[in-house]
Structures are given as structure tokens and as C-alpha cells.
Short mmCIF file of C-alpha atoms and ligand atoms in Angstrom, two decimals:
data_model
loop_
_atom_site.label_atom_id
_atom_site.label_comp_id
_atom_site.label_asym_id
_atom_site.label_seq_id
_atom_site.Cartn_x
_atom_site.Cartn_y
_atom_site.Cartn_z
CA UNK A 10 -10.46 -14.88 4.72
CA UNK A 11 -9.29 -11.36 3.14
CA UNK A 12 -7.32 -9.28 0.66
CA UNK A 13 -6.22 -6.60 0.48
CA UNK A 14 -3.14 -4.34 -1.80
CA UNK A 15 -0.66 -3.03 -0.73
CA UNK A 16 1.79 -0.60 -1.86
CA UNK A 17 5.45 -0.01 -1.03
CA UNK A 18 5.77 3.71 -2.39
CA UNK A 19 8.02 4.92 -4.16
CA UNK A 20 10.55 6.56 -0.66
CA UNK A 21 10.26 3.64 0.31
CA UNK A 22 11.69 1.50 -2.61
CA UNK A 23 13.77 4.00 -3.80
CA UNK A 24 15.49 3.09 0.26
CA UNK A 25 15.32 -0.23 -0.65
CA UNK A 26 12.89 -0.92 1.93
CA UNK A 27 10.85 -2.93 -0.54
CA UNK A 28 12.05 -6.72 0.74
CA UNK A 29 12.22 -5.80 4.14
CA UNK A 30 7.93 -4.09 4.20
CA UNK A 31 6.44 -6.60 1.89
CA UNK A 32 8.70 -9.18 4.78
CA UNK A 33 5.86 -7.87 8.06
CA UNK A 34 3.69 -8.83 6.58
CA UNK A 35 4.37 -12.23 5.24
CA UNK A 36 6.11 -12.25 9.20
CA UNK A 37 2.59 -11.38 10.28
CA UNK A 38 0.80 -14.04 8.80
CA UNK A 39 -0.53 -12.69 5.68
CA UNK A 40 -0.38 -14.94 2.09
CA UNK A 41 1.75 -12.76 -0.08
CA UNK A 42 -1.08 -14.10 -3.84
CA UNK A 43 0.60 -11.41 -6.66
CA UNK A 44 3.74 -9.03 -6.69
CA UNK A 45 4.78 -6.42 -9.61
CA UNK A 46 7.24 -3.51 -9.57
CA UNK A 47 5.34 -0.31 -11.82
CA UNK A 48 4.65 2.81 -12.14
CA UNK A 49 1.59 4.46 -12.70
CA UNK A 50 0.67 7.06 -15.02
CA UNK A 51 -0.97 10.08 -13.12
CA UNK A 52 -4.51 8.87 -14.06
CA UNK A 53 -3.80 5.89 -12.44
CA UNK A 54 -2.89 7.49 -9.63
CA UNK A 55 -6.16 9.95 -9.98
CA UNK A 56 -8.14 6.65 -10.17
CA UNK A 57 -6.48 5.26 -6.98
CA UNK A 58 -6.79 8.06 -4.73
CA UNK A 59 -10.37 9.73 -5.81
CA UNK A 60 -11.87 9.64 -2.53
CA UNK A 61 -8.53 12.41 -1.41
CA UNK A 62 -9.96 14.32 -4.66
CA UNK A 63 -10.79 17.67 -2.55
CA UNK A 64 -8.36 17.41 -0.34
CA UNK A 65 -5.62 20.27 -0.47
CA UNK A 66 -2.76 16.94 0.09
CA UNK A 67 -4.11 15.58 -2.57
CA UNK A 68 -1.89 17.04 -6.09
CA UNK A 69 1.22 16.63 -3.36
CA UNK A 70 0.15 13.12 -3.28
CA UNK A 71 -0.24 12.90 -7.34
CA UNK A 72 3.03 13.87 -8.11
CA UNK A 73 4.52 12.02 -5.20
CA UNK A 74 2.66 8.59 -6.31
CA UNK A 75 3.73 8.98 -9.98
CA UNK A 76 7.60 9.99 -8.86
CA UNK A 77 9.54 6.58 -9.10
CA UNK A 78 8.63 3.11 -9.14
CA UNK A 79 6.63 1.64 -6.70
CA UNK A 80 5.76 -2.05 -5.22
CA UNK A 81 2.39 -3.51 -5.23
CA UNK A 82 1.51 -6.49 -3.63
CA UNK A 83 -2.18 -8.11 -3.18
CA UNK A 84 -2.10 -10.62 0.24
CA UNK A 85 -4.80 -12.86 1.08
CA UNK A 86 -5.28 -13.64 5.01
CA UNK A 87 -8.17 -13.99 8.20
CA UNK A 88 -8.52 -9.33 8.59
CA UNK A 89 -5.93 -8.80 6.44
CA UNK A 90 -6.98 -5.61 6.40
CA UNK A 91 -6.59 -4.63 9.68
CA UNK A 92 -3.55 -6.85 9.91
CA UNK A 93 -2.09 -5.50 7.27
CA UNK A 94 -2.96 -1.36 8.83
CA UNK A 95 -1.85 -2.93 12.43
CA UNK A 96 1.68 -3.37 10.64
CA UNK A 97 1.67 -0.29 8.54
CA UNK A 98 1.19 2.61 11.43
CA UNK A 99 -0.86 5.35 11.69
CA UNK A 100 -0.40 7.63 8.25
CA UNK A 101 2.08 10.24 10.21
CA UNK A 102 5.51 8.34 11.20
CA UNK A 103 5.68 10.25 13.82
CA UNK A 104 2.34 9.34 15.18
CA UNK A 105 2.53 5.66 14.78
CA UNK A 106 3.71 2.56 16.63
CA UNK A 107 7.18 2.20 17.75
CA UNK A 108 8.15 -1.58 15.66
CA UNK A 109 5.79 -0.73 12.69
CA UNK A 110 6.48 -0.36 9.11
CA UNK A 111 5.81 3.36 9.20
CA UNK A 112 7.86 4.41 12.32
CA UNK A 113 10.74 2.43 10.90
CA UNK A 114 11.03 3.20 6.71
CA UNK A 115 7.97 6.46 7.13
CA UNK A 116 10.10 10.07 6.44
CA UNK A 117 7.02 12.32 6.64
CA UNK A 118 3.19 11.69 7.08
CA UNK A 119 2.64 11.92 2.54
CA UNK A 120 5.95 10.08 2.04
CA UNK A 121 5.09 7.59 4.72
CA UNK A 122 7.03 4.16 2.65
CA UNK A 123 3.64 1.99 2.41
CA UNK A 124 -0.24 1.51 1.60
CA UNK A 125 -2.55 -0.83 2.55
CA UNK A 126 -6.51 -1.36 1.18
CA UNK A 127 -9.10 0.17 4.45
CA UNK A 128 -11.41 -1.91 3.65
CA UNK A 129 -13.49 -4.86 2.11
CA UNK A 130 -15.20 -3.09 -1.25
CA UNK A 131 -12.08 -0.09 -1.42
CA UNK A 132 -9.42 -3.29 -1.58
CA UNK A 133 -11.64 -5.17 -4.17
CA UNK A 134 -11.36 -1.88 -6.21
CA UNK A 135 -7.66 -1.88 -5.47
CA UNK A 136 -7.20 -4.83 -6.56
CA UNK A 137 -8.62 -4.78 -10.19
CA UNK A 138 -7.18 -1.76 -11.21
CA UNK A 139 -3.58 -3.38 -10.30
CA UNK A 140 -4.08 -6.48 -11.36
CA UNK A 141 -5.58 -9.39 -13.61
CA UNK A 142 -7.69 -12.33 -11.96
CA UNK A 143 -4.23 -14.81 -13.46
CA UNK A 144 -2.32 -13.14 -12.22
CA UNK A 145 -3.72 -13.94 -8.35
CA UNK A 146 -2.38 -16.84 -6.83
CA UNK A 147 -3.87 -19.12 -5.28
CA UNK A 148 -1.80 -21.76 -2.69
CA UNK A 149 -1.12 -22.77 0.26
CA UNK A 150 0.40 -20.96 3.07
CA UNK A 151 2.52 -23.40 4.89
P1 IDP B 227 -3.62 5.72 5.09
O1 IDP B 227 -3.17 6.12 3.72
O2 IDP B 227 -3.13 5.72 6.20
O3 IDP B 227 -5.12 5.57 4.50
P2 IDP B 227 -5.23 8.28 4.07
O4 IDP B 227 -6.17 9.51 5.72
O5 IDP B 227 -5.54 7.36 2.91
O6 IDP B 227 -4.02 7.74 5.42
O7 IDP B 227 -4.47 9.69 3.13
C1 IDP B 227 -3.74 8.84 2.24
C2 IDP B 227 -1.99 9.54 1.52
O8 IDP B 227 -2.37 10.66 1.72
C3 IDP B 227 -1.54 9.34 3.30
O9 IDP B 227 -0.89 7.68 2.92
C4 IDP B 227 -0.38 9.93 2.72
O10 IDP B 227 1.09 9.31 2.22
C5 IDP B 227 -1.34 11.22 2.41
N1 IDP B 227 -2.02 11.92 3.03
C6 IDP B 227 -2.49 11.94 3.59
N2 IDP B 227 -2.30 13.08 4.61
C7 IDP B 227 -1.62 14.47 4.17
C8 IDP B 227 -1.42 15.67 4.63
O11 IDP B 227 -2.26 15.80 6.16
N3 IDP B 227 0.09 15.86 3.97
C9 IDP B 227 0.47 15.21 3.32
N4 IDP B 227 0.16 13.63 2.87
C10 IDP B 227 -1.59 13.28 3.40
MG1 MG B 228 -6.42 5.88 3.87
#
């Protein structure tokens, strides 16, 4: 069993795609165990994307991810990290496969609608950034 932290990014929330994006991941068999809407502070955004702090796109990325409300979710399931990244599609929506979230809901390589953790360690760190232990639910997915 694996967990992954998913964000519906501001462009997708603004255009009313929050439910559709969360739904796509549920339809892929993943169990939703936490969900909230929030607006990231610059400090938390910089922490979330700290691996990219030296990249040329970092300042723009921080401006974008703090520009409006986001949905933060935790999903649990078998091979959750890879399963979710497949449903998300490639970083650049133009290059994402047909039927993926980024192909259908992304705008461009920056405003690409969704974030999903890229490994078990990153997932654990990211989940801690957004949720406390009592916010993670335990139930059987039917
Ligand atoms: P990922 O979200 O598919 O894991 P990363 O390379 O980890 O992609 O990049 C993190 C986020 O930074 C992307 O989802 C996207 O919003 C943004 N980003 C990545 N590459 C670029 C770029 O070349 N220009 C602008 N924004 C980018
Ligand atoms: Mg990444």
C-alpha cells in the first residue's frame, strides 16, 4: 500500500475541474483518505517545491501555485504513486497522452492542473506539509 499527495492546482480550481480531477483518480481505484481546500503561503510553496529552487521556472512556479486556492488530497492504494502519475500524464500537457488529466485539463507546462508525489519519501514529506495524522482517514474502499 502506498500513499500520494495530490494537488489540484489554481488554474484547475478556478475553471471548476476540482471534482473531475479527484474523480479521475478515484476511478483509477485509488482511495481518497484526506481532502481540503487551502491557499499556500509563499513559504509553504517554496518548501513544497524546494527541489526546484535553482530552476529558471521556480519564481514563476511559486507565483502561480500561490495565486489562488488549491485542493490538497491524499490517496492510498497499490502502487499509488505510479498509478496516479500515469493518470496525470506528462508534465507538459501538449505531450501528455490522450485521456490523461493534464491533457484534458492542463493549460501549459506551468499551469498543468495537478501535482502528484514522485516517490514514497517525497510523498511522506509532502503529506506532512499539508495534513496532520488525524486528518488521514482509515476505511475500506468498496
Ligand atoms: P511534475 O509536476 O510532472 O513532477 P516537475 O518537473 O517536478 O514536474 O516540475 C514541477 C512543476 O513545475 C510542474 O508540474 C510545472 O507546474 C512546473 N514546471 C516544470 N517544468 C517547467 C517549465 O519548464 N516551465 C514552467 N514551469 C515548469
Ligand atoms: Mg515533480
